[in-house]
Coordinates of C-alpha atoms and ligand atoms in Angstrom, one line a residue:
X1 CA -155.8 128.6 114.9
X2 CA -159.2 128.2 116.9
X3 CA -161.7 126.5 114.8
X4 CA -164.6 126.8 117.3
X5 CA -167.2 129.6 116.9
X6 CA -167.1 132.4 119.2
X7 CA -170.1 133.6 121.3
X8 CA -170.9 136.2 118.6
X9 CA -170.8 133.7 115.9
X10 CA -172.7 131.1 117.7
X11 CA -175.4 133.8 118.2
X12 CA -175.4 134.4 114.7
X13 CA -175.8 130.8 113.9
X14 CA -178.7 130.8 116.1
X15 CA -180.2 133.6 114.2
X16 CA -179.8 132.0 110.8
X17 CA -181.1 128.5 112.3
X18 CA -184.3 130.0 113.6
X19 CA -184.8 131.8 110.4
X20 CA -184.7 128.6 108.5
X21 CA -186.9 126.9 110.9
X22 CA -189.6 129.8 111.0
X23 CA -189.3 131.0 107.5
X24 CA -188.4 128.3 105.2
X25 CA -191.8 127.0 103.7
X26 CA -192.0 123.3 104.4
X27 CA -193.1 122.3 100.9
X28 CA -189.9 124.3 99.6
X29 CA -187.6 122.4 101.6
X30 CA -189.2 119.0 101.0
X31 CA -188.8 119.8 97.4
X32 CA -185.1 120.5 97.6
X33 CA -184.6 117.6 99.8
X34 CA -186.0 115.2 97.5
X35 CA -184.1 116.8 94.5
X36 CA -187.2 118.5 92.8
X37 CA -186.8 120.9 90.2
X38 CA -187.6 124.3 91.5
X39 CA -190.1 126.6 89.7
X40 CA -189.5 130.2 88.8
X41 CA -192.2 130.9 91.7
X42 CA -190.3 128.8 94.2
X43 CA -187.0 130.7 93.7
X44 CA -188.7 133.9 93.6
X45 CA -190.5 133.2 96.9
X46 CA -186.9 132.2 98.5
X47 CA -185.4 135.3 97.1
X48 CA -188.4 137.7 98.6
X49 CA -188.2 136.0 102.2
X50 CA -184.3 136.3 102.3
X51 CA -184.6 140.0 101.3
X52 CA -187.5 140.8 103.8
X53 CA -185.1 139.1 106.6
X54 CA -182.0 141.0 105.7
X55 CA -180.3 137.7 104.6
X56 CA -180.0 138.1 100.6
X57 CA -177.4 140.7 99.9
X58 CA -174.8 138.9 102.3
X59 CA -171.6 140.3 100.7
X60 CA -172.8 143.8 99.6
X61 CA -171.6 146.8 101.3
X62 CA -173.8 148.5 103.5
X63 CA -173.7 151.5 101.3
X64 CA -175.5 149.6 98.8
X65 CA -178.2 148.0 101.1
X66 CA -176.2 144.9 101.8
X67 CA -175.7 143.0 105.0
X68 CA -171.7 143.1 104.8
X69 CA -171.5 139.8 106.4
X70 CA -167.9 138.6 107.0
X71 CA -166.6 135.2 105.8
X72 CA -167.5 133.4 108.9
X73 CA -171.1 134.6 109.0
X74 CA -171.4 133.7 105.1
X75 CA -169.9 130.2 105.9
X76 CA -172.3 129.6 108.8
X77 CA -175.3 130.8 106.5
X78 CA -174.0 128.1 103.8
X79 CA -173.9 125.4 106.3
X80 CA -177.4 126.1 107.9
X81 CA -179.1 126.7 104.6
X82 CA -177.9 123.3 103.3
X83 CA -178.6 121.4 106.4
X84 CA -182.1 122.9 106.3
X85 CA -182.7 122.0 102.7
X86 CA -183.2 125.7 101.6
X87 CA -182.8 126.7 97.9
X88 CA -179.6 127.9 96.2
X89 CA -179.9 131.6 95.9
X90 CA -179.8 132.5 92.1
X91 CA -176.6 134.0 91.8
X92 CA -176.6 135.8 88.5
X93 CA -177.8 139.3 89.6
X94 CA -176.6 139.2 93.4
X95 CA -173.3 137.6 93.3
X96 CA -172.1 138.1 89.7
X97 CA -173.5 141.3 88.2
X98 CA -173.8 143.3 91.5
X99 CA -170.2 143.4 92.5
X100 CA -169.3 144.4 88.9
X101 CA -171.7 147.5 89.2
X102 CA -170.6 148.4 92.6
X103 CA -166.7 148.4 91.2
X104 CA -167.0 149.7 87.7
X105 CA -170.7 150.9 87.2
X106 CA -171.9 154.5 87.3
X107 CA -173.7 155.9 90.1
X108 CA -176.8 155.8 88.0
X109 CA -176.5 152.2 87.2
X110 CA -175.9 151.4 90.7
X111 CA -179.0 153.5 91.9
X112 CA -181.1 151.9 89.1
X113 CA -180.3 148.3 88.9
X114 CA -179.2 147.2 92.5
X115 CA -182.4 147.9 94.4
X116 CA -184.2 145.9 91.6
X117 CA -181.9 143.0 92.1
X118 CA -182.8 142.9 95.7
X119 CA -186.5 143.4 95.2
X120 CA -186.6 140.9 92.5
X121 CA -187.8 143.2 89.9
X122 CA -185.3 142.1 87.5
X123 CA -184.1 138.2 86.8
X124 CA -180.7 138.5 85.4
X125 CA -178.8 135.9 83.3
X126 CA -175.3 135.5 82.0
X127 CA -174.2 135.9 78.5
X128 CA -170.9 135.1 78.3
X129 CA -170.4 131.8 76.4
X130 CA -170.9 131.4 72.6
X131 CA -170.5 128.3 70.3
X132 CA -166.6 128.4 69.8
X133 CA -166.2 130.7 72.9
X134 CA -166.1 128.8 76.0
X135 CA -162.8 128.2 77.6
X136 CA -161.5 130.5 75.1
X137 CA -163.9 133.1 76.1
X138 CA -162.0 135.9 74.6
X139 CA -162.7 134.6 71.0
X140 CA -166.4 135.7 71.4
X141 CA -168.1 137.3 68.4
X142 CA -171.4 138.6 69.2
X143 CA -171.0 142.1 67.7
X144 CA -172.2 145.5 69.0
X145 CA -172.0 148.3 66.7
X146 CA -172.5 151.7 67.9
X147 CA -175.1 153.9 66.1
X148 CA -175.9 157.1 67.7
X149 CA -177.2 156.5 71.2
X150 CA -177.5 152.8 70.7
X151 CA -175.6 149.7 70.2
X152 CA -177.1 147.3 67.5
X153 CA -176.2 143.6 68.6
X154 CA -176.1 140.7 66.7
X155 CA -174.7 137.1 67.6
X156 CA -175.6 134.0 69.7
X157 CA -175.0 133.2 73.4
X158 CA -175.4 129.6 74.6
X159 CA -175.5 127.7 78.0
X160 CA -177.6 130.7 79.4
X161 CA -178.6 129.3 82.8
X162 CA -182.3 129.9 83.5
X163 CA -182.5 132.5 80.7
X164 CA -186.1 131.4 80.2
X165 CA -186.8 133.2 83.4
X166 CA -184.9 136.2 82.8
X167 CA -185.9 139.8 81.8
X168 CA -182.3 141.0 81.5
X169 CA -178.9 139.6 80.6
X170 CA -175.6 140.9 81.1
X171 CA -173.5 140.3 77.9
X172 CA -169.9 140.4 76.7
X173 CA -170.0 141.6 73.3
X174 CA -167.2 142.7 70.7
X175 CA -167.0 146.4 70.1
X176 CA -163.7 146.4 68.2
X177 CA -162.7 143.5 66.1
X178 CA -159.4 145.1 64.9
X179 CA -157.4 144.9 68.1
X180 CA -156.1 142.0 70.2
X181 CA -159.1 140.0 71.2
X182 CA -159.2 141.1 74.8
X183 CA -159.0 144.7 74.1
X184 CA -162.4 144.9 72.1
X185 CA -164.8 143.6 74.4
X186 CA -167.7 145.5 76.1
X187 CA -170.0 144.6 79.0
X188 CA -173.6 145.5 77.9
X189 CA -176.9 145.1 79.9
X190 CA -179.5 144.1 77.5
X191 CA -183.5 144.0 78.2
X192 CA -184.5 140.4 77.0
X193 CA -187.8 141.8 75.9
X194 CA -186.2 143.7 73.2
X195 CA -187.2 143.1 69.6
X196 CA -184.8 140.6 67.9
X197 CA -184.2 138.4 71.2
X198 CA -184.9 134.9 70.9
X199 CA -184.5 132.3 73.6
X200 CA -184.3 128.6 72.7
X201 CA -184.0 125.7 75.5
X202 CA -181.3 123.2 75.1
X203 CA -182.6 119.9 76.8
X204 CA -180.0 118.4 78.9
X205 CA -179.1 114.7 79.7
X206 CA -181.3 114.6 83.0
X207 CA -184.3 115.8 80.8
X208 CA -184.5 119.3 82.3
X209 CA -184.1 122.6 80.2
X210 CA -182.2 124.8 82.5
X211 CA -180.0 126.2 80.0
X212 CA -181.0 128.0 76.7
X213 CA -179.4 129.5 73.4
X214 CA -180.0 133.2 73.3
X215 CA -180.1 134.6 69.7
X216 CA -179.7 138.4 68.8
X217 CA -180.8 140.0 65.6
X218 CA -180.3 143.7 65.3
X219 CA -181.2 144.1 68.9
X220 CA -181.2 147.9 70.0
X221 CA -179.4 148.7 73.2
X222 CA -179.3 152.1 74.7
X223 CA -175.7 153.4 75.4
X224 CA -176.3 154.1 78.8
X225 CA -176.4 150.2 79.5
X226 CA -172.7 150.1 78.8
X227 CA -171.0 149.1 82.1
X228 CA -167.7 151.0 82.6
X229 CA -165.8 152.0 79.5
X230 CA -166.2 150.7 75.8
X231 CA -163.6 148.0 75.0
X232 CA -162.6 147.4 78.8
X233 CA -165.1 144.6 79.3
X234 CA -162.7 141.8 79.6
X235 CA -161.2 143.4 83.0
X236 CA -165.0 143.4 84.5
X237 CA -165.5 139.9 83.0
X238 CA -162.7 138.5 84.7
X239 CA -163.6 140.2 88.0
X240 CA -166.9 138.7 87.7
X241 CA -165.5 135.1 87.0
X242 CA -163.4 135.0 90.4
X243 CA -166.7 135.8 92.2
X244 CA -168.4 132.9 90.4
X245 CA -165.7 130.4 91.0
X246 CA -165.6 131.1 94.7
X247 CA -169.1 130.6 95.0
X248 CA -169.0 127.3 93.1
X249 CA -166.8 125.8 96.0
X250 CA -170.2 124.7 97.3
X251 CA -169.1 123.8 101.0
X252 CA -172.6 124.0 102.3
X253 CA -173.9 121.8 99.6
X254 CA -171.3 119.2 100.0
X255 CA -171.7 119.1 103.8
X256 CA -175.6 118.6 103.2
X257 CA -174.8 115.7 100.4
X258 CA -172.4 114.0 102.7
X259 CA -174.7 113.8 105.5
X260 CA -177.4 112.4 103.2
X261 CA -174.9 109.9 101.8
X262 CA -174.3 108.9 105.3
X263 CA -177.9 108.2 106.3
X264 CA -178.4 106.4 102.9
X265 CA -175.3 104.2 103.9
X266 CA -176.9 103.5 107.1
X267 CA -180.0 102.4 105.7
X268 CA -178.7 100.5 102.7
X269 CA -177.5 96.8 103.3
X270 CA -174.3 95.1 101.9
X271 CA -173.3 91.6 102.6
X272 CA -175.9 91.6 105.7
X273 CA -174.5 94.7 107.3
X274 CA -175.3 98.2 106.8
X275 CA -173.1 99.7 103.8
X276 CA -171.5 102.2 106.1
X277 CA -169.6 99.5 107.7
X278 CA -168.2 98.2 104.5
X279 CA -164.4 99.2 104.8
X280 CA -164.2 100.4 101.2
X281 CA -167.2 102.4 101.3
X282 CA -166.3 103.6 104.6
X283 CA -162.9 104.7 103.5
X284 CA -164.1 106.7 100.5
X285 CA -166.6 108.4 102.9
X286 CA -163.7 109.1 105.3
X287 CA -161.3 110.6 102.5
X288 CA -164.1 112.8 101.0
X289 CA -165.0 114.2 104.5
X290 CA -161.3 114.8 105.1
X291 CA -161.0 116.8 101.8
X292 CA -164.1 118.7 102.4
X293 CA -163.0 119.6 105.7
X294 CA -159.7 120.8 104.4
X295 CA -161.5 122.8 101.6
X296 CA -163.9 124.4 104.1
X297 CA -161.0 126.1 105.9
X298 CA -159.4 127.1 102.8
X299 CA -162.7 128.6 101.6
X300 CA -162.9 130.6 104.9
X301 CA -159.4 131.8 104.6
X302 CA -159.6 132.8 100.9
X303 CA -163.1 134.4 101.4
X304 CA -162.1 136.4 104.4
X305 CA -158.8 137.6 102.8
X306 CA -160.9 138.7 99.6
X307 CA -163.2 140.7 101.8
X308 CA -160.1 142.7 103.0
X309 CA -158.5 143.2 99.5
X310 CA -161.1 142.7 96.6
X311 CA -161.7 139.8 94.4
X312 CA -159.5 136.7 94.9
X313 CA -157.5 135.4 92.0
X314 CA -155.7 132.2 91.7
X315 CA -157.4 131.1 94.9
X316 CA -160.6 131.1 93.3
X317 CA -159.5 128.6 90.6
X318 CA -158.3 126.4 93.3
X319 CA -161.5 126.3 95.2
X320 CA -163.5 125.9 91.9
X321 CA -161.6 122.7 91.2
X322 CA -161.4 121.1 94.6
X323 CA -165.0 122.0 95.4
X324 CA -166.4 120.4 92.3
X325 CA -164.3 117.2 92.7
X326 CA -165.7 116.8 96.1
X327 CA -169.4 117.4 95.1
X328 CA -169.0 115.0 92.3
X329 CA -167.5 112.3 94.5
X330 CA -170.3 112.6 96.9
X331 CA -172.9 112.3 93.8
X332 CA -170.8 109.1 92.9
X333 CA -171.1 107.5 96.6
X334 CA -174.8 108.5 96.6
X335 CA -175.3 106.4 93.4
X336 CA -173.3 103.6 94.7
X337 CA -175.2 103.7 97.9
X338 CA -178.5 103.0 96.3
X339 CA -177.2 100.6 93.9
X340 CA -180.0 99.6 91.5
X341 CA -182.2 102.1 92.4
X342 CA -180.0 104.9 90.8
X343 CA -180.1 102.6 87.6
X344 CA -183.5 103.9 86.1
X345 CA -183.7 107.5 85.2
X346 CA -186.5 109.0 87.0
X347 CA -187.5 112.1 85.6
X348 CA -190.9 112.0 87.6
X349 CA -188.8 112.1 90.7
X350 CA -187.4 115.3 89.6
X351 CA -190.5 116.9 88.1
X352 CA -192.9 115.6 90.9
X353 CA -195.4 112.8 90.9
X354 CA -198.3 111.3 92.8
X355 CA -197.1 107.6 92.3
X356 CA -195.2 105.8 94.8
X357 CA -191.4 106.0 94.2
X358 CA -189.6 102.9 93.1
X359 CA -187.4 102.6 95.9
X360 CA -186.6 104.8 99.2
X361 CA -187.7 108.3 98.8
X362 CA -184.0 109.4 98.8
X363 CA -183.1 107.3 95.7
X364 CA -185.4 109.1 93.4
X365 CA -183.2 112.1 92.5
X366 CA -179.7 110.2 92.7
X367 CA -179.2 109.4 88.9
X368 CA -180.4 113.0 88.0
X369 CA -178.3 114.6 90.5
X370 CA -175.4 112.4 89.3
X371 CA -176.0 113.4 85.8
X372 CA -176.6 117.1 86.3
X373 CA -173.6 117.7 88.5
X374 CA -171.2 116.6 85.6
X375 CA -171.8 120.4 84.7
X376 CA -169.9 121.5 87.7
X377 CA -166.3 120.7 86.1
X378 CA -167.3 122.4 83.1
X379 CA -169.2 125.8 83.8
X380 CA -167.6 128.7 85.4
X381 CA -164.3 127.7 83.7
X382 CA -163.7 123.9 83.0
X383 CA -161.4 122.4 85.6
X384 CA -158.7 121.5 83.1
X385 CA -158.7 125.3 82.0
X386 CA -158.4 126.3 86.1
X387 CA -155.6 123.8 86.5
X388 CA -153.8 125.5 83.8
X389 CA -154.2 128.8 85.2
X390 CA -152.9 127.5 88.6
X391 CA -149.9 125.9 87.0
X392 CA -149.0 129.0 84.9
X393 CA -149.5 131.2 87.9
X394 CA -147.5 129.2 90.3
X395 CA -144.7 128.1 88.2
X396 CA -144.5 131.4 86.6
X397 CA -144.1 133.1 90.3
X398 CA -141.2 130.4 90.9
X399 CA -139.4 131.3 88.0
Ligands
FAD1 C1 -174.8 123.6 82.9 C2 -174.1 124.5 82.2 C3 -174.4 125.8 82.6 C4 -173.9 127.0 82.0 N1 -174.3 128.4 82.2 C5 -173.8 129.2 81.7 C6 -174.1 130.4 81.8 O1 -175.4 131.0 82.4 N2 -173.7 131.6 81.2 C7 -172.6 131.4 80.3 O2 -172.1 132.5 79.5 N3 -172.0 130.2 80.0 C8 -172.6 129.3 80.8 N4 -172.0 127.8 80.6 C9 -170.9 127.7 79.8 C10 -169.6 127.2 80.4 O3 -169.0 128.5 81.0 C11 -168.7 126.7 79.3 O4 -169.2 125.4 79.0 C12 -167.3 126.5 79.7 O5 -166.6 127.8 79.7 C13 -166.6 125.5 78.7 O6 -166.7 126.0 77.4 P1 -167.2 124.9 76.3 O7 -168.5 124.3 76.8 O8 -167.3 125.9 75.0 O9 -165.9 123.9 76.1 P2 -164.8 124.0 75.4 O10 -164.1 125.2 75.8 O11 -165.0 123.6 73.9 O12 -163.7 122.7 75.9 C14 -164.0 121.4 75.6 C15 -163.0 120.5 76.4 O13 -161.7 120.8 76.2 C16 -161.1 121.1 77.3 N5 -160.2 122.5 77.1 C17 -160.6 123.5 76.5 N6 -159.4 124.2 76.5 C18 -158.3 123.7 77.2 C19 -157.0 124.0 77.5 N7 -156.5 125.3 77.1 N8 -156.5 123.2 78.2 C20 -156.7 121.9 78.5 N9 -158.2 121.5 78.3 C21 -158.8 122.5 77.5 C22 -162.1 121.7 78.4 O14 -161.6 121.7 79.7 C23 -163.3 120.7 78.1 O15 -163.1 119.4 78.6 C24 -172.5 126.7 81.1 C25 -172.4 125.6 81.1 C26 -172.9 124.4 81.4 C27 -172.5 122.9 81.3

């Protein structure tokens, strides 16, 4: 297997690198580098810049206005974006809902919603989880009852990421309570400005409010906002989750995070020598680097297979588990590298301040990142549950 990029791939890499150099606003990349909290305007600015330059809908088919990049091209983008400290692309409309609409939505839904995802007219959020329906998602209770040409929705979603910015939410709702759980779920598109919807922020351990509760009281949703068939939502929901899990592998972020840890470990001293020369620390860096390289190759292999034959299944769970372990290990190494500077929780380092930092600038967000990324092994299906899926599938196949 030739692991070097060929001439065409190198040309593509140059194109992405030039784009990052010329178009990524300095203020934005500096904010990302220092772990600052991005505003809605920041994220929208980056979304628009990518769209204007044909780099947004990377895996969408051309017929829907996508770039149809192959797995290597997407990998190159991830690498370059992370190294340039570009913001993460907000995934909810673009890489979660869009594949569902393209595969299961009607022509009218595709014509209406897909261009609006691209031009940023709509900000989508994901209404899957509920109190009591996280890992056991199929037990969700938010109810949608058909009345004429509307559904009436009642219930509560939770952990809705960036729901405070969203004007649209895609929701799993129960349309038939009298059948096996999985067979009574539907996939609805709901306008967040409809009467009866309330968004309540949840303040996290790191002081940010990136997740919310969303409450529905007698919310009227037009029937044309049903995706696919009524009571077939579980199929669409699972299809979406495999896309969510592959994206969670986060190879680009881990590469950039590892480079940052190495820079910190060269600057920080331990026993009169740079920390990077400490054998124990160096061994941990080497181990995570090896794991990351192995995962990057698996990621490429799996994503390119998926491009040929639909969504990855079991492999998405494997990437999710491995990718999140690696990112959390990198966060832990960063915390150890900056030592006591990671002890105070400096919310001002995340929110932005004119005050001088209490340590080197790279130390400011280390504690906040460490805490915030505890989420990685929980969302998108917890790692424990992913391990169970892997075990059941592989052991089942051996029988
Ligand atoms: C920061 C953050 C953002 C999120 N964003 C969104 C979002 O935008 N939209 C959305 O719909 N959801 C979102 N989620 C919700 C997320 O998908 C759920 O938190 C996740 O599915 C786990 O569900 P739970 O929190 O209810 O935990 P539970 O399901 O109650 O699990 C609790 C613990 O028990 C373990 N466990 C549960 N079942 C098993 C089992 N069968 N075997 C072994 N261990 C098990 C779990 O691994 C976990 O450690 C987000 C979560 C977080 C933390």
